[in-house]
Amino acid sequence: MLSLLALASSAVWGTSDFFAGLASRRRPPVAVVGWTQGLALLVVSAIVLVRRDTVTFEGWPLWSVAAGLAGMTGLVCFYSALSAGTMGVVAPIAALGVVVPVVLGVAGGDTPSPWAWVGMLVAIIGVTLASGPELTGEVSPRPVVLASVAALGFGLALYCLDRGARESALLTLWGMRLTSVSILVVVALLVRSTGGVTPREVPGLLLIGCGDLGANFLFGIASSRGEVSIASVLGSLYPVVTIVLARVVIKERLRRVQRAGVALALGGAVLIAL
């Protein structure tokens, strides 16, 4: 069940990231992050208000702030990379941030089974192979650098989200969004711009924000009730969804090595689930 929750989070993340990448080609990436995070904050704040009788301030606040800072940095860099590079290549590089929570999880006491180790290794090799064209130098290095920074941010955010979710997944998500949105509002005030977003674009940005929020919640539940190392690998398979959508919707060309990487990533997920 926990494996299915983690896999579901990757499916929602991948779909949300694909549409965020499209939005970042029309508007500044930081504006897309700000609007999606801000709209998601309104949604999660309403839920917290309804459940205010269960609100406590023990265990999760510091982890939520750390997750918010790391996640915001990762999203800005990731959306910037998506807007400048090939979606089916940038996403797998960013997904390599999964190494961070795996290492921290094992150091903190996680003990994956031998088959789980094999599955994690196969899955990580899969997402690495899926990024093959970037490694050939056939595209600009800027998206690679941005995606690498995003990977570190995402990895730290996953680990911090897991730690906070052990106390409260909902409140950790609320704290994450409150942290990131507060910083982005200050940025918007300094530059005196909201990114040129029109009312017509708001519903789409709301869906993207809610998708990211839902994926975080699913991951938090899965990791806090299992091993963060395993949940992180399964949750980080979202590039497979992004790649498939990029191929189907915008006809983005994928090389054989990328297709092989997708197959390995899925095979690794099966081994972990077993």
Short mmCIF file of C-alpha atoms in Angstrom, two decimals:
data_model
loop_
_atom_site.label_atom_id
_atom_site.label_comp_id
_atom_site.label_asym_id
_atom_site.label_seq_id
_atom_site.Cartn_x
_atom_site.Cartn_y
_atom_site.Cartn_z
CA MET A 1 0.00 0.00 0.00
CA LEU A 2 2.80 2.41 0.90
CA SER A 3 4.57 1.61 -2.36
CA LEU A 4 1.37 2.44 -4.25
CA LEU A 5 1.09 5.79 -2.44
CA ALA A 6 4.69 6.66 -3.32
CA LEU A 7 4.12 5.64 -6.95
CA ALA A 8 0.93 7.70 -7.02
CA SER A 9 2.90 10.72 -5.81
CA SER A 10 5.33 10.28 -8.71
CA ALA A 11 2.45 10.11 -11.19
CA VAL A 12 0.90 13.32 -9.86
CA TRP A 13 4.28 15.07 -9.68
CA GLY A 14 5.13 14.10 -13.25
CA THR A 15 1.83 15.40 -14.60
CA SER A 16 2.06 18.64 -12.61
CA ASP A 17 5.66 19.22 -13.73
CA PHE A 18 4.80 18.72 -17.38
CA PHE A 19 2.14 21.41 -17.35
CA ALA A 20 4.33 23.64 -15.19
CA GLY A 21 7.02 23.33 -17.86
CA LEU A 22 4.55 24.47 -20.50
CA ALA A 23 3.47 27.39 -18.32
CA SER A 24 7.13 28.35 -17.79
CA ARG A 25 7.54 28.79 -21.52
CA ARG A 26 4.89 31.53 -21.44
CA ARG A 27 5.69 33.20 -18.10
CA PRO A 28 8.85 33.63 -15.98
CA PRO A 29 9.52 30.41 -14.04
CA VAL A 30 9.67 32.26 -10.72
CA ALA A 31 6.19 33.68 -11.45
CA VAL A 32 4.85 30.18 -12.17
CA VAL A 33 6.32 28.94 -8.89
CA GLY A 34 4.93 31.93 -6.99
CA TRP A 35 1.40 31.61 -8.37
CA THR A 36 1.17 27.82 -8.08
CA GLN A 37 2.59 27.84 -4.55
CA GLY A 38 0.41 30.78 -3.50
CA LEU A 39 -2.79 29.22 -4.80
CA ALA A 40 -1.88 25.91 -3.17
CA LEU A 41 -1.29 27.76 0.12
CA LEU A 42 -4.88 29.06 0.00
CA VAL A 43 -6.16 25.52 -0.48
CA VAL A 44 -4.11 23.92 2.30
CA SER A 45 -4.82 26.86 4.65
CA ALA A 46 -8.56 26.26 4.21
CA ILE A 47 -8.07 22.59 5.09
CA VAL A 48 -5.99 23.48 8.17
CA LEU A 49 -8.67 25.95 9.25
CA VAL A 50 -11.34 23.26 9.03
CA ARG A 51 -9.18 20.89 11.08
CA ARG A 52 -7.89 23.53 13.49
CA ASP A 53 -8.77 21.35 16.50
CA THR A 54 -5.90 19.00 15.56
CA VAL A 55 -3.25 21.72 15.09
CA THR A 56 -0.12 21.39 17.22
CA PHE A 57 3.28 23.03 16.96
CA GLU A 58 5.52 20.17 17.99
CA GLY A 59 8.07 18.45 15.79
CA TRP A 60 7.14 19.76 12.32
CA PRO A 61 7.79 23.57 12.15
CA LEU A 62 11.58 23.56 11.60
CA TRP A 63 11.39 20.66 9.16
CA SER A 64 8.63 22.42 7.21
CA VAL A 65 10.66 25.64 6.92
CA ALA A 66 13.71 23.70 5.72
CA ALA A 67 11.58 21.73 3.25
CA GLY A 68 9.96 24.94 2.00
CA LEU A 69 13.29 26.66 1.35
CA ALA A 70 14.82 23.61 -0.36
CA GLY A 71 11.68 22.86 -2.37
CA MET A 72 11.25 26.46 -3.55
CA THR A 73 14.86 26.63 -4.72
CA GLY A 74 14.44 23.31 -6.50
CA LEU A 75 11.20 24.37 -8.21
CA VAL A 76 12.55 27.70 -9.47
CA CYS A 77 15.63 26.01 -10.91
CA PHE A 78 13.59 23.10 -12.27
CA TYR A 79 10.99 25.24 -14.02
CA SER A 80 13.78 27.43 -15.42
CA ALA A 81 15.47 24.32 -16.77
CA LEU A 82 12.21 23.00 -18.24
CA SER A 83 11.61 26.29 -20.02
CA ALA A 84 15.09 26.28 -21.56
CA GLY A 85 15.78 22.59 -22.18
CA THR A 86 14.22 19.33 -23.34
CA MET A 87 11.57 18.19 -20.86
CA GLY A 88 12.37 14.52 -21.28
CA VAL A 89 15.99 15.22 -20.38
CA VAL A 90 15.81 17.87 -17.68
CA ALA A 91 13.30 15.96 -15.53
CA PRO A 92 15.44 12.79 -15.14
CA ILE A 93 18.48 14.85 -14.08
CA ALA A 94 16.45 16.60 -11.40
CA ALA A 95 15.14 13.21 -10.26
CA LEU A 96 18.67 12.13 -9.32
CA GLY A 97 18.18 14.18 -6.17
CA VAL A 98 16.68 10.98 -4.80
CA VAL A 99 20.21 9.97 -3.83
CA VAL A 100 20.11 12.56 -1.03
CA PRO A 101 17.19 11.12 1.01
CA VAL A 102 18.39 7.57 0.29
CA VAL A 103 21.80 8.29 1.83
CA LEU A 104 20.31 10.26 4.73
CA GLY A 105 17.64 7.61 5.29
CA VAL A 106 20.13 4.75 5.46
CA ALA A 107 22.37 6.82 7.73
CA GLY A 108 19.34 7.38 9.96
CA GLY A 109 18.56 3.68 10.30
CA ASP A 110 16.69 2.55 7.17
CA THR A 111 17.41 -1.11 6.34
CA PRO A 112 16.05 -1.90 2.84
CA SER A 113 15.87 -5.57 1.85
CA PRO A 114 18.34 -6.92 -0.76
CA TRP A 115 15.64 -6.83 -3.45
CA ALA A 116 14.79 -3.27 -2.51
CA TRP A 117 18.46 -2.31 -2.91
CA VAL A 118 18.54 -3.94 -6.34
CA GLY A 119 15.32 -2.16 -7.31
CA MET A 120 16.63 1.22 -6.14
CA LEU A 121 19.87 0.75 -8.06
CA VAL A 122 18.02 -0.27 -11.24
CA ALA A 123 15.59 2.67 -10.91
CA ILE A 124 18.40 5.22 -10.38
CA ILE A 125 20.33 3.81 -13.36
CA GLY A 126 17.10 4.07 -15.35
CA VAL A 127 16.56 7.78 -14.70
CA THR A 128 20.26 8.39 -15.39
CA LEU A 129 20.06 6.69 -18.79
CA ALA A 130 16.91 8.64 -19.55
CA SER A 131 19.04 11.80 -19.37
CA GLY A 132 21.51 10.46 -21.94
CA PRO A 133 21.25 13.28 -24.55
CA GLU A 134 22.35 15.87 -21.98
CA LEU A 135 25.50 13.86 -21.33
CA THR A 136 26.49 13.97 -25.00
CA GLY A 137 26.84 17.75 -24.93
CA GLU A 138 24.25 18.23 -27.65
CA VAL A 139 22.29 20.80 -25.65
CA SER A 140 23.16 23.95 -23.72
CA PRO A 141 24.84 23.34 -20.34
CA ARG A 142 22.55 25.88 -18.59
CA PRO A 143 19.57 23.49 -18.24
CA VAL A 144 21.94 20.81 -16.91
CA VAL A 145 23.29 23.09 -14.17
CA LEU A 146 19.81 24.28 -13.23
CA ALA A 147 18.49 20.72 -13.14
CA SER A 148 21.42 19.64 -10.95
CA VAL A 149 20.70 22.39 -8.41
CA ALA A 150 17.04 21.40 -8.55
CA ALA A 151 18.05 17.80 -7.80
CA LEU A 152 19.83 18.84 -4.59
CA GLY A 153 16.89 21.02 -3.55
CA PHE A 154 14.35 18.28 -4.24
CA GLY A 155 16.40 15.68 -2.39
CA LEU A 156 16.68 17.80 0.74
CA ALA A 157 13.00 18.77 0.51
CA LEU A 158 11.93 15.11 0.36
CA TYR A 159 13.97 14.23 3.43
CA CYS A 160 12.75 17.24 5.43
CA LEU A 161 9.15 16.57 4.34
CA ASP A 162 9.48 13.00 5.59
CA ARG A 163 10.80 14.14 8.98
CA GLY A 164 8.02 16.68 9.43
CA ALA A 165 5.30 14.33 8.17
CA ARG A 166 6.13 11.92 10.98
CA GLU A 167 4.44 14.48 13.23
CA SER A 168 1.86 15.89 10.78
CA ALA A 169 1.86 15.63 6.98
CA LEU A 170 -0.82 18.31 6.59
CA LEU A 171 0.84 20.89 8.84
CA THR A 172 4.24 20.24 7.32
CA LEU A 173 2.80 20.96 3.87
CA TRP A 174 1.18 24.12 5.21
CA GLY A 175 4.47 25.27 6.74
CA MET A 176 6.32 24.50 3.51
CA ARG A 177 3.94 26.58 1.42
CA LEU A 178 3.85 29.42 3.95
CA THR A 179 7.64 29.59 3.91
CA SER A 180 8.07 29.56 0.14
CA VAL A 181 5.16 31.92 -0.57
CA SER A 182 6.37 34.46 2.01
CA ILE A 183 9.73 34.68 0.27
CA LEU A 184 8.20 34.85 -3.20
CA VAL A 185 5.81 37.64 -2.13
CA VAL A 186 8.80 39.68 -0.96
CA VAL A 187 10.48 39.08 -4.33
CA ALA A 188 7.33 40.15 -6.18
CA LEU A 189 7.14 43.35 -4.11
CA LEU A 190 10.80 44.15 -4.77
CA VAL A 191 10.50 43.71 -8.55
CA ARG A 192 6.94 45.15 -8.54
CA SER A 193 5.64 42.42 -10.80
CA THR A 194 3.38 39.38 -10.62
CA GLY A 195 4.84 37.89 -13.78
CA GLY A 196 2.15 39.17 -16.13
CA VAL A 197 -0.24 36.35 -15.23
CA THR A 198 -3.81 37.00 -16.41
CA PRO A 199 -7.05 35.85 -14.71
CA ARG A 200 -7.54 33.38 -17.56
CA GLU A 201 -4.35 31.54 -16.54
CA VAL A 202 -5.21 31.26 -12.84
CA PRO A 203 -7.32 28.05 -13.02
CA GLY A 204 -4.49 26.20 -14.78
CA LEU A 205 -1.94 27.43 -12.25
CA LEU A 206 -4.28 26.40 -9.43
CA LEU A 207 -4.43 22.86 -10.81
CA ILE A 208 -0.63 22.72 -11.09
CA GLY A 209 -0.27 23.96 -7.52
CA CYS A 210 -2.82 21.48 -6.20
CA GLY A 211 -1.10 18.69 -8.12
CA ASP A 212 2.23 19.49 -6.50
CA LEU A 213 0.52 19.79 -3.11
CA GLY A 214 -1.24 16.44 -3.52
CA ALA A 215 1.95 14.71 -4.60
CA ASN A 216 3.79 16.05 -1.55
CA PHE A 217 0.99 14.83 0.71
CA LEU A 218 0.98 11.33 -0.81
CA PHE A 219 4.75 11.11 -0.45
CA GLY A 220 4.67 12.38 3.14
CA ILE A 221 2.13 9.71 4.12
CA ALA A 222 4.09 6.95 2.35
CA SER A 223 7.52 7.86 3.71
CA SER A 224 6.44 8.62 7.27
CA ARG A 225 4.88 5.16 7.57
CA GLY A 226 7.71 3.29 5.88
CA GLU A 227 11.34 3.84 4.92
CA VAL A 228 12.18 7.24 3.44
CA SER A 229 14.89 5.72 1.22
CA ILE A 230 12.44 3.41 -0.59
CA ALA A 231 9.60 5.95 -0.74
CA SER A 232 11.99 8.55 -2.16
CA VAL A 233 13.05 6.32 -5.04
CA LEU A 234 9.46 5.42 -5.92
CA GLY A 235 8.33 9.03 -5.58
CA SER A 236 11.17 10.23 -7.79
CA LEU A 237 10.04 8.20 -10.80
CA TYR A 238 7.93 11.18 -11.90
CA PRO A 239 10.21 11.87 -14.93
CA VAL A 240 8.70 8.78 -16.56
CA VAL A 241 5.30 10.50 -16.55
CA THR A 242 6.79 13.81 -17.72
CA ILE A 243 8.65 12.05 -20.54
CA VAL A 244 5.56 10.16 -21.73
CA LEU A 245 3.43 13.31 -21.68
CA ALA A 246 6.12 15.28 -23.54
CA ARG A 247 6.24 12.55 -26.18
CA VAL A 248 2.46 12.24 -26.56
CA VAL A 249 1.36 15.87 -26.20
CA ILE A 250 4.14 17.95 -27.75
CA LYS A 251 5.79 15.17 -29.80
CA GLU A 252 9.16 15.53 -28.11
CA ARG A 253 11.64 13.07 -29.64
CA LEU A 254 13.22 10.49 -27.35
CA ARG A 255 16.31 8.44 -28.12
CA ARG A 256 16.66 4.72 -27.61
CA VAL A 257 18.79 5.17 -24.51
CA GLN A 258 16.02 7.29 -22.96
CA ARG A 259 13.39 4.68 -23.73
CA ALA A 260 15.64 2.04 -22.18
CA GLY A 261 16.02 4.26 -19.13
CA VAL A 262 12.27 4.53 -18.75
CA ALA A 263 11.95 0.74 -18.93
CA LEU A 264 14.65 0.27 -16.29
CA ALA A 265 13.07 2.84 -14.00
CA LEU A 266 9.74 1.04 -14.18
CA GLY A 267 11.44 -2.32 -13.66
CA GLY A 268 13.20 -0.96 -10.60
CA ALA A 269 9.88 0.22 -9.21
CA VAL A 270 8.43 -3.27 -9.62
CA LEU A 271 11.39 -4.83 -7.76
CA ILE A 272 11.01 -2.35 -4.92
CA ALA A 273 7.28 -2.96 -4.67
CA LEU A 274 7.86 -6.72 -4.52
#
